[in-house]
Short mmCIF file of C-alpha atoms in Angstrom, two decimals:
data_model
loop_
_atom_site.label_atom_id
_atom_site.label_comp_id
_atom_site.label_asym_id
_atom_site.label_seq_id
_atom_site.Cartn_x
_atom_site.Cartn_y
_atom_site.Cartn_z
CA MET A 1 122.35 -4.32 -91.13
CA GLN A 2 120.73 -6.66 -88.41
CA MET A 3 118.70 -4.03 -86.69
CA MET A 4 117.21 -3.27 -90.10
CA ARG A 5 116.29 -6.97 -91.14
CA ASN A 6 114.75 -7.56 -87.54
CA LEU A 7 112.62 -4.21 -88.01
CA ILE A 8 111.45 -5.74 -91.69
CA LEU A 9 110.72 -9.06 -90.21
CA SER A 10 108.95 -7.22 -87.47
CA LEU A 11 106.73 -5.26 -89.87
CA LEU A 12 106.14 -8.44 -91.93
CA VAL A 13 104.74 -10.31 -89.05
CA SER A 14 102.56 -7.37 -88.14
CA ALA A 15 101.09 -7.14 -91.58
CA ALA A 16 100.41 -11.05 -91.76
CA ALA A 17 98.65 -10.53 -88.46
CA THR A 18 96.58 -7.60 -89.86
CA VAL A 19 95.48 -9.76 -92.90
CA ASN A 20 94.61 -12.84 -90.79
CA ALA A 21 92.52 -10.76 -88.55
CA GLN A 22 90.78 -9.17 -91.42
CA ASP A 23 89.82 -12.78 -92.71
CA GLN A 24 88.99 -13.74 -89.19
CA ARG A 25 86.74 -10.56 -88.94
CA PHE A 26 84.31 -12.12 -91.55
CA SER A 27 84.00 -15.57 -90.19
CA GLU A 28 82.78 -14.11 -87.07
CA CYS A 29 80.06 -12.13 -88.89
CA VAL A 30 78.02 -15.42 -89.19
CA VAL A 31 76.56 -16.88 -86.11
CA LYS A 32 73.99 -19.56 -85.61
CA ALA A 33 70.55 -17.72 -85.03
CA THR A 34 68.37 -21.02 -84.35
CA SER A 35 68.38 -24.52 -84.61
CA GLU A 36 65.55 -27.15 -84.66
CA TRP A 37 64.99 -30.73 -84.55
CA GLY A 38 62.03 -32.48 -86.19
CA LYS A 39 60.70 -29.38 -88.01
CA PRO A 40 58.97 -30.56 -91.50
CA CYS A 41 61.45 -30.02 -94.71
CA GLU A 42 60.13 -30.43 -98.15
CA LYS A 43 63.45 -31.56 -99.24
CA CYS A 44 63.52 -34.54 -96.64
CA GLU A 45 61.61 -37.81 -97.70
CA PHE A 46 62.32 -40.18 -95.14
CA TYR A 47 59.34 -42.64 -94.51
CA ARG A 48 58.09 -45.08 -91.75
CA GLU A 49 55.60 -47.60 -91.27
CA GLY A 50 52.42 -46.82 -93.52
CA TYR A 51 54.37 -44.61 -95.80
CA LYS A 52 54.03 -41.67 -93.44
CA ARG A 53 56.89 -39.06 -93.80
CA ASP A 54 59.17 -38.71 -90.44
CA PHE A 55 60.84 -35.68 -89.86
CA SER A 56 62.00 -36.68 -86.33
CA GLY A 57 65.49 -36.88 -87.43
CA THR A 58 65.51 -33.64 -89.26
CA TYR A 59 67.99 -30.88 -88.08
CA GLN A 60 67.92 -27.46 -89.58
CA ILE A 61 70.02 -24.23 -88.68
CA THR A 62 69.67 -20.80 -89.29
CA LEU A 63 72.45 -18.71 -89.77
CA ARG A 64 72.62 -14.88 -89.45
CA ASN A 65 75.12 -12.23 -91.01
CA THR A 66 75.51 -9.98 -87.82
CA CYS A 67 77.90 -7.55 -89.77
CA ASN A 68 77.32 -4.47 -91.99
CA GLU A 69 78.64 -6.15 -95.20
CA THR A 70 77.55 -8.61 -97.39
CA VAL A 71 79.36 -12.09 -96.97
CA GLU A 72 79.58 -15.10 -98.90
CA VAL A 73 78.59 -18.61 -96.90
CA LYS A 74 79.44 -22.12 -97.72
CA VAL A 75 77.49 -24.78 -95.32
CA ALA A 76 77.65 -28.49 -94.77
CA MET A 77 75.34 -30.44 -92.63
CA GLN A 78 76.07 -34.16 -91.15
CA GLU A 79 73.89 -36.81 -91.73
CA GLN A 80 73.56 -39.79 -89.65
CA ASN A 81 75.52 -42.30 -92.15
CA GLY A 82 78.54 -39.73 -91.78
CA SER A 83 78.17 -37.96 -95.08
CA TRP A 84 77.86 -34.35 -95.63
CA ARG A 85 75.07 -32.34 -97.05
CA THR A 86 76.60 -29.54 -98.76
CA PHE A 87 74.86 -26.24 -99.98
CA PRO A 88 75.70 -24.06 -102.77
CA ILE A 89 77.70 -20.83 -101.88
CA LYS A 90 75.32 -18.40 -100.80
CA ALA A 91 75.48 -14.37 -100.32
CA ILE A 92 73.84 -13.07 -97.20
CA ALA A 93 73.42 -9.29 -96.88
CA ALA A 94 73.58 -7.48 -93.50
CA ASN A 95 71.26 -8.99 -90.76
CA GLU A 96 69.80 -11.66 -93.48
CA THR A 97 69.50 -15.37 -92.60
CA MET A 98 69.87 -18.39 -94.38
CA SER A 99 69.03 -22.07 -93.57
CA ALA A 100 70.42 -25.37 -94.02
CA PHE A 101 69.27 -28.82 -92.95
CA ALA A 102 70.11 -32.73 -92.65
CA CYS A 103 67.12 -35.09 -93.17
CA GLN A 104 68.64 -37.67 -90.58
CA GLY A 105 71.03 -35.38 -88.77
CA THR A 106 73.73 -35.62 -86.43
CA GLY A 107 73.51 -31.98 -85.17
CA LYS A 108 77.14 -31.41 -86.59
CA TYR A 109 77.54 -28.87 -89.09
CA LEU A 110 80.22 -26.71 -90.49
CA TYR A 111 80.46 -23.32 -92.52
CA TRP A 112 83.02 -21.16 -94.23
CA VAL A 113 82.65 -17.46 -94.60
CA ARG A 114 84.29 -14.80 -96.99
CA ARG A 115 83.50 -11.43 -97.70
CA LEU A 116 81.42 -11.05 -100.88
CA ASN A 117 83.75 -11.66 -104.12
CA ASP A 118 86.94 -12.06 -102.13
CA THR A 119 88.77 -14.12 -104.71
CA GLU A 120 91.91 -14.66 -102.19
CA ILE A 121 89.84 -16.79 -99.72
CA VAL A 122 88.82 -20.02 -101.46
CA LEU A 123 85.83 -21.79 -99.93
CA PRO A 124 85.98 -25.59 -100.16
CA SER A 125 84.39 -27.79 -102.81
CA ASP A 126 81.57 -30.01 -102.14
CA ARG A 127 84.40 -32.67 -103.00
CA GLU A 128 86.76 -31.36 -100.59
CA ILE A 129 84.42 -31.35 -97.91
CA LEU A 130 83.46 -35.07 -98.53
CA THR A 131 86.75 -36.23 -98.47
CA GLU A 132 88.22 -34.07 -95.92
CA TYR A 133 85.50 -34.29 -93.40
CA ARG A 134 84.49 -38.14 -94.22
CA ASP A 135 85.44 -39.15 -90.67
CA HIS A 136 84.55 -36.39 -88.50
#
């Protein structure tokens, strides 16, 4: 009886590790391809003297899907005031990219990944990001 229980427990632990590894696999699909400071961004409206737009604090990243499957990505970029600029969940096909920006960035960013239409993995909402990462 004890041996059977240990065998079942061992199989359950192995199965859990396999499921976790599958989830982990998709998070490893997305990598930072580039990052740039000071690149003009149409959505950033920060002005200096004389009403000239200033992009010196703009931080932009490009993320690439390196896997053969389409993934969904949720991105947040930190602004200098500590808040997070969040972006809608975006599907990225194999080898495609997506960009995100902070108008007055700190250089910090977060992203979450799941396989396309995977309803078992819940990506954080904007509210959860703004609340949970407020002091980071």
